[in-house]
Coordinates of C-alpha atoms in Angstrom, one line a residue:
M25 CA 0.0 -0.1 0.0
V26 CA 1.1 3.6 -0.9
S27 CA 1.4 6.0 1.8
A28 CA -0.9 9.0 2.0
R29 CA 2.5 11.2 1.9
W30 CA 3.0 9.5 -1.6
S31 CA -0.7 9.2 -2.9
F32 CA -1.8 10.9 -5.8
A33 CA -5.3 11.6 -3.6
A34 CA -3.6 13.1 -0.9
K35 CA -3.6 16.5 -3.5
P36 CA -6.6 17.1 -5.7
A37 CA -6.1 17.0 -9.2
R38 CA -7.8 20.5 -9.0
V39 CA -4.6 21.6 -6.9
I40 CA -2.3 19.8 -8.6
A41 CA -3.6 21.6 -12.0
L42 CA -3.3 25.0 -10.3
R43 CA 0.5 24.5 -9.4
F44 CA 1.0 23.4 -12.8
V45 CA -1.0 26.6 -14.3
V46 CA 1.2 28.5 -12.2
F47 CA 4.7 27.0 -12.3
S48 CA 4.3 27.0 -16.0
L49 CA 3.5 30.9 -16.3
I50 CA 6.0 31.7 -13.6
L51 CA 8.8 29.1 -16.0
L52 CA 7.7 30.2 -19.3
V53 CA 7.2 34.0 -19.0
G54 CA 10.7 34.4 -16.9
W55 CA 12.3 32.8 -20.3
A56 CA 10.4 34.9 -22.8
C57 CA 12.0 38.0 -20.9
A58 CA 15.8 35.7 -20.7
R59 CA 15.8 34.3 -24.1
Q60 CA 17.2 37.3 -26.0
T61 CA 19.6 38.6 -23.6
A62 CA 23.6 37.2 -23.7
P63 CA 23.6 35.0 -21.1
A64 CA 20.7 33.3 -22.3
R65 CA 22.0 32.8 -26.3
E66 CA 25.4 31.4 -24.5
L67 CA 23.6 29.1 -22.6
V68 CA 21.5 27.5 -25.8
S69 CA 24.9 27.6 -27.6
Y70 CA 26.7 25.5 -24.6
T71 CA 23.7 23.1 -24.3
V72 CA 21.9 23.2 -27.2
V73 CA 24.1 23.9 -30.6
M74 CA 27.9 22.5 -29.7
P75 CA 26.6 18.9 -28.0
A76 CA 24.3 18.8 -31.5
G77 CA 27.2 19.5 -33.2
W78 CA 29.8 17.3 -31.5
L79 CA 26.5 14.0 -32.1
S80 CA 26.7 15.2 -35.5
N81 CA 30.4 14.7 -35.6
L82 CA 30.4 11.4 -34.2
V83 CA 28.0 9.8 -36.7
G84 CA 28.9 12.1 -40.1
D85 CA 31.3 11.8 -42.6
R86 CA 31.8 15.6 -43.0
P87 CA 33.2 18.1 -39.6
T88 CA 30.4 20.3 -38.1
L89 CA 31.1 23.5 -37.5
T90 CA 29.3 25.5 -34.8
T91 CA 29.1 29.3 -34.4
G92 CA 26.8 30.8 -32.0
D93 CA 23.1 29.2 -33.3
S94 CA 23.6 27.2 -36.1
L95 CA 25.4 24.0 -37.0
S96 CA 27.1 23.9 -40.4
T97 CA 28.5 21.1 -42.8
S98 CA 29.9 21.5 -46.3
R99 CA 26.1 20.2 -47.6
G100 CA 24.1 22.0 -45.4
A101 CA 23.1 24.4 -42.4
I102 CA 20.4 25.0 -39.6
L103 CA 20.1 28.0 -37.7
V104 CA 18.9 27.0 -34.2
R105 CA 16.4 29.5 -33.4
P106 CA 14.2 30.6 -30.2
G107 CA 11.4 27.7 -29.8
C108 CA 13.7 25.1 -31.9
E109 CA 16.5 24.8 -28.8
G110 CA 13.3 22.6 -26.7
I111 CA 13.3 24.9 -23.9
E112 CA 10.2 25.4 -23.5
L113 CA 9.3 22.1 -23.2
M114 CA 11.9 21.5 -20.9
L115 CA 9.9 24.3 -18.8
L116 CA 6.8 22.7 -19.0
V117 CA 8.2 19.0 -18.0
C118 CA 10.0 20.9 -14.9
A119 CA 6.4 22.5 -14.3
A120 CA 4.7 19.1 -13.9
V121 CA 7.6 17.9 -11.5
L122 CA 7.0 21.1 -9.5
A123 CA 3.1 20.5 -9.3
W124 CA 3.0 16.6 -8.2
P125 CA 3.0 15.9 -4.7
G126 CA 6.4 14.7 -3.0
S127 CA 9.4 15.8 -1.3
V128 CA 11.9 18.8 -2.7
R129 CA 14.3 16.1 -2.9
R130 CA 12.1 13.8 -5.2
R131 CA 11.3 16.8 -7.0
L132 CA 14.9 18.4 -7.6
I133 CA 16.1 14.9 -9.1
G134 CA 12.9 14.8 -11.1
I135 CA 13.8 18.5 -12.8
V136 CA 17.7 17.1 -13.3
A137 CA 17.0 13.6 -15.1
A138 CA 14.6 16.1 -17.2
V139 CA 16.8 18.1 -18.4
I140 CA 19.5 15.8 -18.8
L141 CA 17.2 13.7 -20.9
L142 CA 15.1 16.4 -23.1
T143 CA 18.2 17.8 -23.1
T144 CA 20.0 15.2 -24.7
A145 CA 17.0 14.2 -27.2
N146 CA 16.8 17.5 -28.4
D147 CA 20.7 17.7 -29.8
L148 CA 20.7 14.1 -31.0
R149 CA 17.4 15.6 -32.8
L150 CA 19.1 18.3 -33.9
A151 CA 22.1 16.9 -35.2
V152 CA 19.6 14.8 -37.3
L153 CA 18.2 17.6 -38.3
L154 CA 21.6 18.3 -39.9
K155 CA 22.2 15.3 -41.3
A156 CA 18.6 15.0 -43.3
I157 CA 19.2 18.4 -44.8
E158 CA 22.6 17.0 -46.4
V159 CA 20.3 14.1 -47.9
D160 CA 16.8 15.1 -48.5
R161 CA 15.1 18.0 -47.8
A162 CA 11.8 16.2 -48.1
A163 CA 12.7 14.6 -44.4
F164 CA 14.3 17.4 -43.2
E165 CA 10.7 19.2 -43.8
W166 CA 9.1 16.5 -42.0
L167 CA 11.5 15.7 -39.2
H168 CA 11.6 19.5 -38.4
S169 CA 8.1 20.4 -38.6
V170 CA 6.3 17.4 -37.4
G171 CA 8.5 13.9 -36.6
G172 CA 11.0 15.9 -34.5
P173 CA 8.5 17.6 -31.9
L174 CA 6.1 14.7 -31.8
L175 CA 9.6 12.7 -30.7
L176 CA 10.0 14.9 -27.7
V177 CA 6.6 15.8 -26.7
A178 CA 6.6 11.8 -26.7
I179 CA 9.5 11.5 -24.9
A180 CA 8.6 14.1 -22.1
A181 CA 4.9 12.6 -21.7
G182 CA 7.3 8.9 -20.8
F183 CA 9.2 10.5 -18.6
L184 CA 6.5 12.1 -16.4
M185 CA 4.1 9.0 -17.0
F186 CA 7.3 7.4 -15.7
W187 CA 8.4 10.1 -12.9
T188 CA 4.7 9.5 -11.5
R189 CA 4.4 6.3 -11.2
P190 CA 5.6 5.4 -7.7
I191 CA 3.2 8.5 -6.5
C192 CA -0.1 7.1 -7.6
P193 CA -1.8 4.5 -5.7
E194 CA -1.5 0.7 -6.6
T195 CA -4.2 -1.0 -8.4
P196 CA -5.3 -4.7 -7.4

């Protein structure tokens, strides 16, 4: 049996939903205000663009050059624009982790795990997009507009399902 401290029933769904909305607004408005600052651009460059270039170099036959917010090879380039870096999805997952009942330690572990997982998945997505633009423009368009974002959302949903599972009461 799950203790009341960890039980979903210990917090009504409306309280969790309200906390999610509040945390989402705080995190997303904060990021919207900070996204065009030099530190935010550097954060994107160091945590998104450079690792994606490194991953692209691992699997590609052409060297990948990273400069600021762009990845380029001799056969194509992509520009990581605001919204393409995956930070908004990461902030929504962090808001869900913060809203869910649990200890501060458990929430911090959830946030760190979510950030690592989603950053890695997004870096892989960008490396795949760079290779796709070299090979097939139509594949790039589909991966950029449908496949990649859908996969990131599925990974985020899977993470949240896994992360909240121990808290939910067991069914007979």
